[in-house]
Amino acid sequence: MDGDRHPVKAIQDTETLAQRNARMAWWRAARFGMFIHWGLYSTLGGIWNGKREADHHSGEWIMNWDKIPVADYENLAKRFNPTQFNAEQWVAMAKASGMKYIIITAKHHEGFAMFDSKVNKFNIVDATPFKRDPLKELAIACQKQGIKLGFYYSQAQDWTFPGGAAAHGHWDKAQNGSFAEYLHNKAIPQIEELLTNYQQWGAPVEMWFDTPIDMTPQLAGEIVKVMNKHPNVIWDNRLGGGYEGDFLTPEQIIPPHGYPGQDWETHMTINNTWGYKSYDTDFKSVKTLLQDLIDVVSLGGNYMVNVGPDPTGVIPKQERDQLLAIGRWLEVNGDAIYGTHEGPFGHQPGCYSATEKDWRGDPLWVPGWDWRATAKPGKVYVSIFEWPHSEFSLPPLQARVTKAYMLADSRHRSLNFTQEQRSIKVALPPKAPDPIASVLVLDTVAGD
Ligand code: JFZ
């Protein structure tokens, strides 16, 4: 990273590789996290003035889509009373789903602080009948249950504070003002609050910035000065001003080749929205979510799945059910995920068949592989999605395989295999241990 371009050097510009590896260690081992989008927009559930937002409009953007006047939007706080919120339960649910960290929206583009802020009154403690600080309650619960907690903070967009940036431009006179003053009077002091007020409970371990509209190197540098006082806090690549942060953030996609040599995290909605929409029931299947997790980790990334709690403070049941099913798989097969990195076989994309046609007569898409591999020293984990009808064979491996077994077999009974120059062949059991992904483990030693 070229620190000379920045008026203020960031931790990434000055640390050694060993320091960086130490700083990123927990994040790289975690591999699976929970994103939570929760704010005043959740009270609307995607409906304003009786009109439903379009399916491709995300719930947390409703103020911007519908150009809701600032005063009307601020009024929503008066009826935000999520009495069903239970931090212990949320964290327990994330943990039972096999997630190792949680990133929650401390302030989204709407400008509403979901925490006790002395800087600005438009926050959950001062402006709602609820009067509690969910971030504090989550920090306490996370510390107790051994889950890491980080905060999403919309540093640039703020649709209710004068001068805050707004995608597609301002729509209310109340939004007029200076962007620099907004940063000095709200964003930067609130980021400082977030970085200091929860430290006694070990939070935050990460800051997740977003949509750096209007952010200049100078202004971003002022935020970096604050971050530099907390050098162990990891941050994403969306601060702006030319800062690259600690990890890349492919959104809603799995990059086909990952980003070799870089840290990255795919974040994904569980239906089609980040913030709660009462009528969006288009939930991804357990199969999709689990195979996506394995796919991401096989490419060397982290996977963060979003949930959108409702205005009463409840994470929708289907979201919970899907994630808990992944947790049950990880209970058995977690060794294939946690602390692993990309597999040794490289990536082979799928292709359109030259001969096979689909029902329309178009070339049929043939997936490259029906399995994905992850690895750590001495182990290769092959998660098999399609149980083969005949012999299972893998590309060649430099390392020498000493044993092959199914992870789901608690006795780790050896499977017959052959390793040759051109391939490894394994005699799998006749039936797949898991209907979605069955993990074959290869124990390895350095080859000659
Ligand atoms: C942003 C937010 O605007 C959105 O509300 C949500 O919080 C999401 C996680 O992040 O949306 C983006 C940001 C970046 C891209 C797409 C949507 N992008 O780079 O493609």
GROMACS .gro file of N, CA and C in nm, residues 36-38 42 80-87 89-90 93 130 275-277 307-320:
model
   99
   36ILE      N    1  -2.596  -0.770   1.065
   36ILE     CA    2  -2.730  -0.734   1.111
   36ILE      C    3  -2.760  -0.591   1.067
   37HIS      N    4  -2.864  -0.575   0.986
   37HIS     CA    5  -2.914  -0.443   0.949
   37HIS      C    6  -3.040  -0.417   1.030
   38TRP      N    7  -3.030  -0.321   1.122
   38TRP     CA    8  -3.143  -0.292   1.210
   38TRP      C    9  -3.144  -0.143   1.238
   42SER      N   10  -3.647  -0.044   0.988
   42SER     CA   11  -3.710  -0.173   1.022
   42SER      C   12  -3.855  -0.153   1.064
   80PHE      N   13  -4.064   0.346   1.777
   80PHE     CA   14  -3.969   0.233   1.772
   80PHE      C   15  -3.948   0.181   1.913
   81ASN      N   16  -4.009   0.067   1.941
   81ASN     CA   17  -4.002   0.013   2.076
   81ASN      C   18  -3.985  -0.140   2.071
   82PRO      N   19  -3.865  -0.183   2.036
   82PRO     CA   20  -3.840  -0.328   2.012
   82PRO      C   21  -3.827  -0.407   2.142
   83THR      N   22  -3.937  -0.417   2.212
   83THR     CA   23  -3.933  -0.479   2.346
   83THR      C   24  -3.898  -0.627   2.344
   84GLN      N   25  -3.910  -0.691   2.226
   84GLN     CA   26  -3.875  -0.834   2.219
   84GLN      C   27  -3.725  -0.856   2.200
   85PHE      N   28  -3.652  -0.745   2.184
   85PHE     CA   29  -3.507  -0.759   2.162
   85PHE      C   30  -3.442  -0.826   2.282
   86ASN      N   31  -3.360  -0.927   2.253
   86ASN     CA   32  -3.289  -1.001   2.357
   86ASN      C   33  -3.150  -1.033   2.305
   87ALA      N   34  -3.053  -0.956   2.352
   87ALA     CA   35  -2.916  -0.968   2.302
   87ALA      C   36  -2.861  -1.109   2.323
   89GLN      N   37  -3.020  -1.384   2.325
   89GLN     CA   38  -3.077  -1.477   2.227
   89GLN      C   39  -3.016  -1.458   2.088
   90TRP      N   40  -2.999  -1.333   2.049
   90TRP     CA   41  -2.938  -1.310   1.917
   90TRP      C   42  -2.799  -1.372   1.910
   93MET      N   43  -2.804  -1.742   1.905
   93MET     CA   44  -2.848  -1.791   1.774
   93MET      C   45  -2.734  -1.784   1.673
  130PHE      N   46  -3.804   0.306   2.382
  130PHE     CA   47  -3.725   0.188   2.421
  130PHE      C   48  -3.616   0.226   2.521
  275GLY      N   49  -3.214  -0.445   0.523
  275GLY     CA   50  -3.306  -0.406   0.628
  275GLY      C   51  -3.440  -0.477   0.610
  276TYR      N   52  -3.507  -0.506   0.721
  276TYR     CA   53  -3.634  -0.583   0.723
  276TYR      C   54  -3.738  -0.533   0.624
  277LYS      N   55  -3.792  -0.627   0.546
  277LYS     CA   56  -3.910  -0.601   0.462
  277LYS      C   57  -4.009  -0.711   0.497
  307VAL      N   58  -2.894  -1.077   0.848
  307VAL     CA   59  -3.032  -1.091   0.895
  307VAL      C   60  -3.092  -0.952   0.917
  308GLY      N   61  -3.222  -0.942   0.902
  308GLY     CA   62  -3.292  -0.815   0.919
  308GLY      C   63  -3.397  -0.826   1.028
  309PRO      N   64  -3.360  -0.797   1.153
  309PRO     CA   65  -3.459  -0.806   1.262
  309PRO      C   66  -3.577  -0.714   1.237
  310ASP      N   67  -3.693  -0.753   1.289
  310ASP     CA   68  -3.815  -0.675   1.268
  310ASP      C   69  -3.825  -0.564   1.374
  311PRO      N   70  -3.930  -0.480   1.364
  311PRO     CA   71  -3.938  -0.365   1.456
  311PRO      C   72  -3.962  -0.404   1.602
  312THR      N   73  -4.001  -0.530   1.628
  312THR     CA   74  -4.017  -0.570   1.767
  312THR      C   75  -3.886  -0.622   1.826
  313GLY      N   76  -3.784  -0.638   1.739
  313GLY     CA   77  -3.655  -0.687   1.787
  313GLY      C   78  -3.634  -0.835   1.766
  314VAL      N   79  -3.715  -0.893   1.677
  314VAL     CA   80  -3.707  -1.037   1.652
  314VAL      C   81  -3.642  -1.063   1.516
  315ILE      N   82  -3.549  -1.156   1.512
  315ILE     CA   83  -3.493  -1.202   1.385
  315ILE      C   84  -3.593  -1.299   1.324
  316PRO      N   85  -3.641  -1.271   1.201
  316PRO     CA   86  -3.748  -1.354   1.142
  316PRO      C   87  -3.716  -1.503   1.149
  317LYS      N   88  -3.822  -1.580   1.178
  317LYS     CA   89  -3.805  -1.722   1.206
  317LYS      C   90  -3.735  -1.799   1.093
  318GLN      N   91  -3.774  -1.770   0.967
  318GLN     CA   92  -3.709  -1.845   0.858
  318GLN      C   93  -3.560  -1.816   0.852
  319GLU      N   94  -3.523  -1.691   0.883
  319GLU     CA   95  -3.381  -1.658   0.881
  319GLU      C   96  -3.308  -1.739   0.988
  320ARG      N   97  -3.370  -1.746   1.105
  320ARG     CA   98  -3.310  -1.824   1.213
  320ARG      C   99  -3.299  -1.971   1.174
   0.00000   0.00000   0.00000
